[in-house]
């Protein structure tokens, strides 16, 4: 299967035009005419993932996070990113990114997160596009029945891949929760939207002390702060399934390498 064909399938599911203007999505390195037999899906384009791709003899890595977001004038192997580019090109491995265009897709990053933490039924965007109510950032869904915040946190923790610090909860652990908002990755820009949506709890990542403290003090939903990598990892499987269901004949693998920035909690 040519890389061009694989990219066509990915871009039908994750149209690049839907990416944020500051984002950098699409093919980072690789020749479109290259044959692709094995595709590795990972959250981060980092050295450990490149090594995994080498060992498994992947032809293509699809990551959620971009390698370069800002203008660069050198890919010399004198920086970690330049070294990564060298490793990939020397070994005929292409790199492709679907980032904010995967966040807002349907199904996208937050759909996979919502299912991983146990939400059922229809999922609607927390912040829908004005022109498309079924696409947008975050998702709102329901638990099958109300449970305490503490029990939901334990369930969410089990549903997400293990990281060094697990998850943190802000709010009364005995509070009943059933209507839940989730957003993969750093979701603090959606705090106000989650409050306006009158959900019982908002699960995201990378929350900071002051916004979180003020949010809970103001009587907003409870908060669950998970590891950034863990909230986006469930999407990898869904992206791999999109390739398979399109009839593209490639082997896929989801990287289980934990590339969250935090390697240990004490
Ligand atoms: Zn992210």
PDB file of N, CA and C in Angstrom, residues 165-234:
ATOM      1  N   UNK A 165       1.825   8.975  37.873  1.00  0.00           N
ATOM      2  CA  UNK A 165       1.065   9.652  38.916  1.00  0.00           C
ATOM      3  C   UNK A 165      -0.417   9.324  38.891  1.00  0.00           C
ATOM      4  N   UNK A 166      -0.893   8.524  37.956  1.00  0.00           N
ATOM      5  CA  UNK A 166      -2.307   8.190  37.901  1.00  0.00           C
ATOM      6  C   UNK A 166      -3.154   9.426  37.689  1.00  0.00           C
ATOM      7  N   UNK A 167      -4.236   9.551  38.459  1.00  0.00           N
ATOM      8  CA  UNK A 167      -5.105  10.711  38.283  1.00  0.00           C
ATOM      9  C   UNK A 167      -5.298  11.436  39.614  1.00  0.00           C
ATOM     10  N   UNK A 168      -5.687  12.696  39.528  1.00  0.00           N
ATOM     11  CA  UNK A 168      -5.957  13.506  40.721  1.00  0.00           C
ATOM     12  C   UNK A 168      -7.397  14.000  40.644  1.00  0.00           C
ATOM     13  N   UNK A 169      -8.016  14.107  41.802  1.00  0.00           N
ATOM     14  CA  UNK A 169      -9.425  14.505  41.834  1.00  0.00           C
ATOM     15  C   UNK A 169      -9.556  15.770  42.665  1.00  0.00           C
ATOM     16  N   UNK A 170     -10.404  16.704  42.226  1.00  0.00           N
ATOM     17  CA  UNK A 170     -10.732  17.895  43.015  1.00  0.00           C
ATOM     18  C   UNK A 170     -12.244  17.927  43.218  1.00  0.00           C
ATOM     19  N   UNK A 171     -12.677  17.919  44.468  1.00  0.00           N
ATOM     20  CA  UNK A 171     -14.115  17.957  44.756  1.00  0.00           C
ATOM     21  C   UNK A 171     -14.468  16.939  45.827  1.00  0.00           C
ATOM     22  N   UNK A 172     -15.720  16.971  46.256  1.00  0.00           N
ATOM     23  CA  UNK A 172     -16.215  16.068  47.300  1.00  0.00           C
ATOM     24  C   UNK A 172     -16.327  14.648  46.731  1.00  0.00           C
ATOM     25  N   UNK A 173     -15.564  13.718  47.294  1.00  0.00           N
ATOM     26  CA  UNK A 173     -15.515  12.357  46.737  1.00  0.00           C
ATOM     27  C   UNK A 173     -16.856  11.633  46.823  1.00  0.00           C
ATOM     28  N   UNK A 174     -17.744  12.086  47.729  1.00  0.00           N
ATOM     29  CA  UNK A 174     -19.052  11.436  47.873  1.00  0.00           C
ATOM     30  C   UNK A 174     -20.114  12.046  46.954  1.00  0.00           C
ATOM     31  N   UNK A 175     -19.755  13.090  46.268  1.00  0.00           N
ATOM     32  CA  UNK A 175     -20.701  13.766  45.379  1.00  0.00           C
ATOM     33  C   UNK A 175     -21.162  12.797  44.273  1.00  0.00           C
ATOM     34  N   UNK A 176     -22.472  12.703  44.008  1.00  0.00           N
ATOM     35  CA  UNK A 176     -22.911  11.812  42.918  1.00  0.00           C
ATOM     36  C   UNK A 176     -22.608  12.424  41.548  1.00  0.00           C
ATOM     37  N   UNK A 177     -22.149  11.590  40.635  1.00  0.00           N
ATOM     38  CA  UNK A 177     -21.867  12.076  39.276  1.00  0.00           C
ATOM     39  C   UNK A 177     -22.500  11.139  38.251  1.00  0.00           C
ATOM     40  N   UNK A 178     -23.061  11.714  37.191  1.00  0.00           N
ATOM     41  CA  UNK A 178     -23.564  10.890  36.085  1.00  0.00           C
ATOM     42  C   UNK A 178     -23.299  11.561  34.731  1.00  0.00           C
ATOM     43  N   UNK A 179     -23.359  12.887  34.701  1.00  0.00           N
ATOM     44  CA  UNK A 179     -23.109  13.612  33.442  1.00  0.00           C
ATOM     45  C   UNK A 179     -21.654  14.093  33.454  1.00  0.00           C
ATOM     46  N   UNK A 180     -20.905  13.635  32.463  1.00  0.00           N
ATOM     47  CA  UNK A 180     -19.453  13.801  32.501  1.00  0.00           C
ATOM     48  C   UNK A 180     -18.951  14.469  31.220  1.00  0.00           C
ATOM     49  N   UNK A 181     -18.050  15.431  31.362  1.00  0.00           N
ATOM     50  CA  UNK A 181     -17.353  15.999  30.201  1.00  0.00           C
ATOM     51  C   UNK A 181     -15.909  15.527  30.231  1.00  0.00           C
ATOM     52  N   UNK A 182     -15.368  15.236  29.060  1.00  0.00           N
ATOM     53  CA  UNK A 182     -13.959  14.850  28.975  1.00  0.00           C
ATOM     54  C   UNK A 182     -13.307  15.624  27.837  1.00  0.00           C
ATOM     55  N   UNK A 183     -12.019  15.858  27.974  1.00  0.00           N
ATOM     56  CA  UNK A 183     -11.256  16.434  26.871  1.00  0.00           C
ATOM     57  C   UNK A 183      -9.828  15.898  26.943  1.00  0.00           C
ATOM     58  N   UNK A 184      -9.404  15.219  25.880  1.00  0.00           N
ATOM     59  CA  UNK A 184      -8.053  14.665  25.847  1.00  0.00           C
ATOM     60  C   UNK A 184      -7.022  15.788  25.822  1.00  0.00           C
ATOM     61  N   UNK A 185      -5.917  15.599  26.505  1.00  0.00           N
ATOM     62  CA  UNK A 185      -4.845  16.593  26.513  1.00  0.00           C
ATOM     63  C   UNK A 185      -5.169  17.751  27.439  1.00  0.00           C
ATOM     64  N   UNK A 186      -4.452  18.857  27.240  1.00  0.00           N
ATOM     65  CA  UNK A 186      -4.590  20.015  28.130  1.00  0.00           C
ATOM     66  C   UNK A 186      -5.925  20.704  27.866  1.00  0.00           C
ATOM     67  N   UNK A 187      -6.856  20.589  28.843  1.00  0.00           N
ATOM     68  CA  UNK A 187      -8.214  21.096  28.589  1.00  0.00           C
ATOM     69  C   UNK A 187      -8.616  22.277  29.436  1.00  0.00           C
ATOM     70  N   UNK A 188      -7.643  23.005  30.001  1.00  0.00           N
ATOM     71  CA  UNK A 188      -8.088  24.062  30.924  1.00  0.00           C
ATOM     72  C   UNK A 188      -8.771  25.229  30.217  1.00  0.00           C
ATOM     73  N   UNK A 189      -8.601  25.341  28.895  1.00  0.00           N
ATOM     74  CA  UNK A 189      -9.327  26.395  28.179  1.00  0.00           C
ATOM     75  C   UNK A 189     -10.822  26.081  28.111  1.00  0.00           C
ATOM     76  N   UNK A 190     -11.181  24.838  28.458  1.00  0.00           N
ATOM     77  CA  UNK A 190     -12.589  24.433  28.373  1.00  0.00           C
ATOM     78  C   UNK A 190     -13.280  24.438  29.733  1.00  0.00           C
ATOM     79  N   UNK A 191     -12.589  24.922  30.782  1.00  0.00           N
ATOM     80  CA  UNK A 191     -13.190  24.905  32.129  1.00  0.00           C
ATOM     81  C   UNK A 191     -14.532  25.647  32.145  1.00  0.00           C
ATOM     82  N   UNK A 192     -14.553  26.847  31.571  1.00  0.00           N
ATOM     83  CA  UNK A 192     -15.778  27.649  31.578  1.00  0.00           C
ATOM     84  C   UNK A 192     -16.895  26.966  30.789  1.00  0.00           C
ATOM     85  N   UNK A 193     -16.525  26.340  29.690  1.00  0.00           N
ATOM     86  CA  UNK A 193     -17.510  25.649  28.853  1.00  0.00           C
ATOM     87  C   UNK A 193     -18.094  24.453  29.615  1.00  0.00           C
ATOM     88  N   UNK A 194     -17.237  23.749  30.355  1.00  0.00           N
ATOM     89  CA  UNK A 194     -17.709  22.585  31.129  1.00  0.00           C
ATOM     90  C   UNK A 194     -18.672  23.041  32.223  1.00  0.00           C
ATOM     91  N   UNK A 195     -18.378  24.177  32.821  1.00  0.00           N
ATOM     92  CA  UNK A 195     -19.258  24.689  33.875  1.00  0.00           C
ATOM     93  C   UNK A 195     -20.613  25.081  33.279  1.00  0.00           C
ATOM     94  N   UNK A 196     -20.570  25.772  32.140  1.00  0.00           N
ATOM     95  CA  UNK A 196     -21.819  26.203  31.488  1.00  0.00           C
ATOM     96  C   UNK A 196     -22.641  25.000  31.036  1.00  0.00           C
ATOM     97  N   UNK A 197     -21.967  23.884  30.735  1.00  0.00           N
ATOM     98  CA  UNK A 197     -22.684  22.692  30.253  1.00  0.00           C
ATOM     99  C   UNK A 197     -23.335  21.920  31.403  1.00  0.00           C
ATOM    100  N   UNK A 198     -23.106  22.383  32.632  1.00  0.00           N
ATOM    101  CA  UNK A 198     -23.719  21.780  33.824  1.00  0.00           C
ATOM    102  C   UNK A 198     -23.457  20.284  33.933  1.00  0.00           C
ATOM    103  N   UNK A 199     -22.202  19.911  33.672  1.00  0.00           N
ATOM    104  CA  UNK A 199     -21.820  18.520  33.904  1.00  0.00           C
ATOM    105  C   UNK A 199     -21.485  18.350  35.384  1.00  0.00           C
ATOM    106  N   UNK A 200     -21.421  17.088  35.837  1.00  0.00           N
ATOM    107  CA  UNK A 200     -21.086  16.842  37.248  1.00  0.00           C
ATOM    108  C   UNK A 200     -19.582  16.804  37.464  1.00  0.00           C
ATOM    109  N   UNK A 201     -18.870  16.393  36.416  1.00  0.00           N
ATOM    110  CA  UNK A 201     -17.414  16.293  36.545  1.00  0.00           C
ATOM    111  C   UNK A 201     -16.781  16.501  35.173  1.00  0.00           C
ATOM    112  N   UNK A 202     -15.621  17.127  35.168  1.00  0.00           N
ATOM    113  CA  UNK A 202     -14.863  17.366  33.931  1.00  0.00           C
ATOM    114  C   UNK A 202     -13.512  16.685  34.078  1.00  0.00           C
ATOM    115  N   UNK A 203     -13.227  15.769  33.144  1.00  0.00           N
ATOM    116  CA  UNK A 203     -11.963  15.036  33.178  1.00  0.00           C
ATOM    117  C   UNK A 203     -11.087  15.506  32.020  1.00  0.00           C
ATOM    118  N   UNK A 204      -9.894  15.959  32.352  1.00  0.00           N
ATOM    119  CA  UNK A 204      -8.949  16.379  31.321  1.00  0.00           C
ATOM    120  C   UNK A 204      -7.530  16.210  31.867  1.00  0.00           C
ATOM    121  N   UNK A 205      -6.558  16.962  31.314  1.00  0.00           N
ATOM    122  CA  UNK A 205      -5.170  16.831  31.771  1.00  0.00           C
ATOM    123  C   UNK A 205      -4.531  18.207  31.892  1.00  0.00           C
ATOM    124  N   UNK A 206      -3.398  18.228  32.572  1.00  0.00           N
ATOM    125  CA  UNK A 206      -2.563  19.436  32.670  1.00  0.00           C
ATOM    126  C   UNK A 206      -3.253  20.617  33.348  1.00  0.00           C
ATOM    127  N   UNK A 207      -4.123  20.353  34.316  1.00  0.00           N
ATOM    128  CA  UNK A 207      -4.773  21.463  35.012  1.00  0.00           C
ATOM    129  C   UNK A 207      -3.784  22.095  35.992  1.00  0.00           C
ATOM    130  N   UNK A 208      -3.882  23.411  36.121  1.00  0.00           N
ATOM    131  CA  UNK A 208      -2.989  24.148  37.015  1.00  0.00           C
ATOM    132  C   UNK A 208      -3.721  24.512  38.297  1.00  0.00           C
ATOM    133  N   UNK A 209      -2.927  24.806  39.327  1.00  0.00           N
ATOM    134  CA  UNK A 209      -3.477  25.067  40.662  1.00  0.00           C
ATOM    135  C   UNK A 209      -4.548  26.156  40.668  1.00  0.00           C
ATOM    136  N   UNK A 210      -4.218  27.353  40.208  1.00  0.00           N
ATOM    137  CA  UNK A 210      -5.163  28.476  40.365  1.00  0.00           C
ATOM    138  C   UNK A 210      -6.465  28.287  39.599  1.00  0.00           C
ATOM    139  N   UNK A 211      -6.386  27.954  38.297  1.00  0.00           N
ATOM    140  CA  UNK A 211      -7.670  27.750  37.599  1.00  0.00           C
ATOM    141  C   UNK A 211      -8.497  26.627  38.235  1.00  0.00           C
ATOM    142  N   UNK A 212      -7.836  25.546  38.660  1.00  0.00           N
ATOM    143  CA  UNK A 212      -8.562  24.405  39.241  1.00  0.00           C
ATOM    144  C   UNK A 212      -9.184  24.799  40.576  1.00  0.00           C
ATOM    145  N   UNK A 213      -8.401  25.471  41.414  1.00  0.00           N
ATOM    146  CA  UNK A 213      -8.871  25.865  42.733  1.00  0.00           C
ATOM    147  C   UNK A 213     -10.050  26.829  42.613  1.00  0.00           C
ATOM    148  N   UNK A 214      -9.914  27.825  41.749  1.00  0.00           N
ATOM    149  CA  UNK A 214     -10.989  28.817  41.581  1.00  0.00           C
ATOM    150  C   UNK A 214     -12.243  28.176  41.002  1.00  0.00           C
ATOM    151  N   UNK A 215     -12.054  27.229  40.113  1.00  0.00           N
ATOM    152  CA  UNK A 215     -13.177  26.541  39.476  1.00  0.00           C
ATOM    153  C   UNK A 215     -13.993  25.766  40.510  1.00  0.00           C
ATOM    154  N   UNK A 216     -13.297  25.021  41.355  1.00  0.00           N
ATOM    155  CA  UNK A 216     -13.991  24.213  42.365  1.00  0.00           C
ATOM    156  C   UNK A 216     -14.625  25.127  43.416  1.00  0.00           C
ATOM    157  N   UNK A 217     -13.905  26.188  43.810  1.00  0.00           N
ATOM    158  CA  UNK A 217     -14.437  27.152  44.787  1.00  0.00           C
ATOM    159  C   UNK A 217     -15.720  27.814  44.291  1.00  0.00           C
ATOM    160  N   UNK A 218     -15.807  28.002  42.973  1.00  0.00           N
ATOM    161  CA  UNK A 218     -16.958  28.711  42.417  1.00  0.00           C
ATOM    162  C   UNK A 218     -18.190  27.817  42.296  1.00  0.00           C
ATOM    163  N   UNK A 219     -18.069  26.577  42.767  1.00  0.00           N
ATOM    164  CA  UNK A 219     -19.219  25.678  42.717  1.00  0.00           C
ATOM    165  C   UNK A 219     -19.385  25.002  41.365  1.00  0.00           C
ATOM    166  N   UNK A 220     -18.304  24.941  40.598  1.00  0.00           N
ATOM    167  CA  UNK A 220     -18.360  24.271  39.297  1.00  0.00           C
ATOM    168  C   UNK A 220     -18.359  22.762  39.454  1.00  0.00           C
ATOM    169  N   UNK A 221     -18.350  22.046  38.324  1.00  0.00           N
ATOM    170  CA  UNK A 221     -18.259  20.584  38.380  1.00  0.00           C
ATOM    171  C   UNK A 221     -16.983  20.144  39.111  1.00  0.00           C
ATOM    172  N   UNK A 222     -16.969  18.902  39.581  1.00  0.00           N
ATOM    173  CA  UNK A 222     -15.734  18.335  40.125  1.00  0.00           C
ATOM    174  C   UNK A 222     -14.734  18.205  38.974  1.00  0.00           C
ATOM    175  N   UNK A 223     -13.461  18.081  39.324  1.00  0.00           N
ATOM    176  CA  UNK A 223     -12.420  17.962  38.293  1.00  0.00           C
ATOM    177  C   UNK A 223     -11.625  16.682  38.473  1.00  0.00           C
ATOM    178  N   UNK A 224     -11.274  16.079  37.358  1.00  0.00           N
ATOM    179  CA  UNK A 224     -10.315  14.969  37.382  1.00  0.00           C
ATOM    180  C   UNK A 224      -9.204  15.328  36.414  1.00  0.00           C
ATOM    181  N   UNK A 225      -7.980  15.282  36.934  1.00  0.00           N
ATOM    182  CA  UNK A 225      -6.802  15.640  36.152  1.00  0.00           C
ATOM    183  C   UNK A 225      -5.985  14.365  35.927  1.00  0.00           C
ATOM    184  N   UNK A 226      -5.933  13.923  34.680  1.00  0.00           N
ATOM    185  CA  UNK A 226      -5.196  12.693  34.355  1.00  0.00           C
ATOM    186  C   UNK A 226      -3.890  13.060  33.671  1.00  0.00           C
ATOM    187  N   UNK A 227      -3.049  12.074  33.444  1.00  0.00           N
ATOM    188  CA  UNK A 227      -1.787  12.322  32.736  1.00  0.00           C
ATOM    189  C   UNK A 227      -2.104  12.634  31.266  1.00  0.00           C
ATOM    190  N   UNK A 228      -1.466  13.631  30.723  1.00  0.00           N
ATOM    191  CA  UNK A 228      -1.735  14.070  29.339  1.00  0.00           C
ATOM    192  C   UNK A 228      -1.669  12.882  28.365  1.00  0.00           C
ATOM    193  N   UNK A 229      -0.580  12.145  28.422  1.00  0.00           N
ATOM    194  CA  UNK A 229      -0.398  11.000  27.508  1.00  0.00           C
ATOM    195  C   UNK A 229      -1.540  10.000  27.636  1.00  0.00           C
ATOM    196  N   UNK A 230      -1.954   9.734  28.895  1.00  0.00           N
ATOM    197  CA  UNK A 230      -2.978   8.711  29.129  1.00  0.00           C
ATOM    198  C   UNK A 230      -4.329   9.106  28.544  1.00  0.00           C
ATOM    199  N   UNK A 231      -4.627  10.409  28.508  1.00  0.00           N
ATOM    200  CA  UNK A 231      -5.935  10.830  28.000  1.00  0.00           C
ATOM    201  C   UNK A 231      -6.004  10.734  26.467  1.00  0.00           C
ATOM    202  N   UNK A 232      -4.844  10.725  25.815  1.00  0.00           N
ATOM    203  CA  UNK A 232      -4.862  10.690  24.347  1.00  0.00           C
ATOM    204  C   UNK A 232      -4.556   9.301  23.801  1.00  0.00           C
ATOM    205  N   UNK A 233      -3.959   8.467  24.633  1.00  0.00           N
ATOM    206  CA  UNK A 233      -3.573   7.121  24.195  1.00  0.00           C
ATOM    207  C   UNK A 233      -4.759   6.292  23.690  1.00  0.00           C
ATOM    208  N   UNK A 234      -5.961   6.359  24.338  1.00  0.00           N
ATOM    209  CA  UNK A 234      -7.067   5.513  23.852  1.00  0.00           C
ATOM    210  C   UNK A 234      -7.435   5.776  22.388  1.00  0.00           C
TER     211      UNK A 234
END
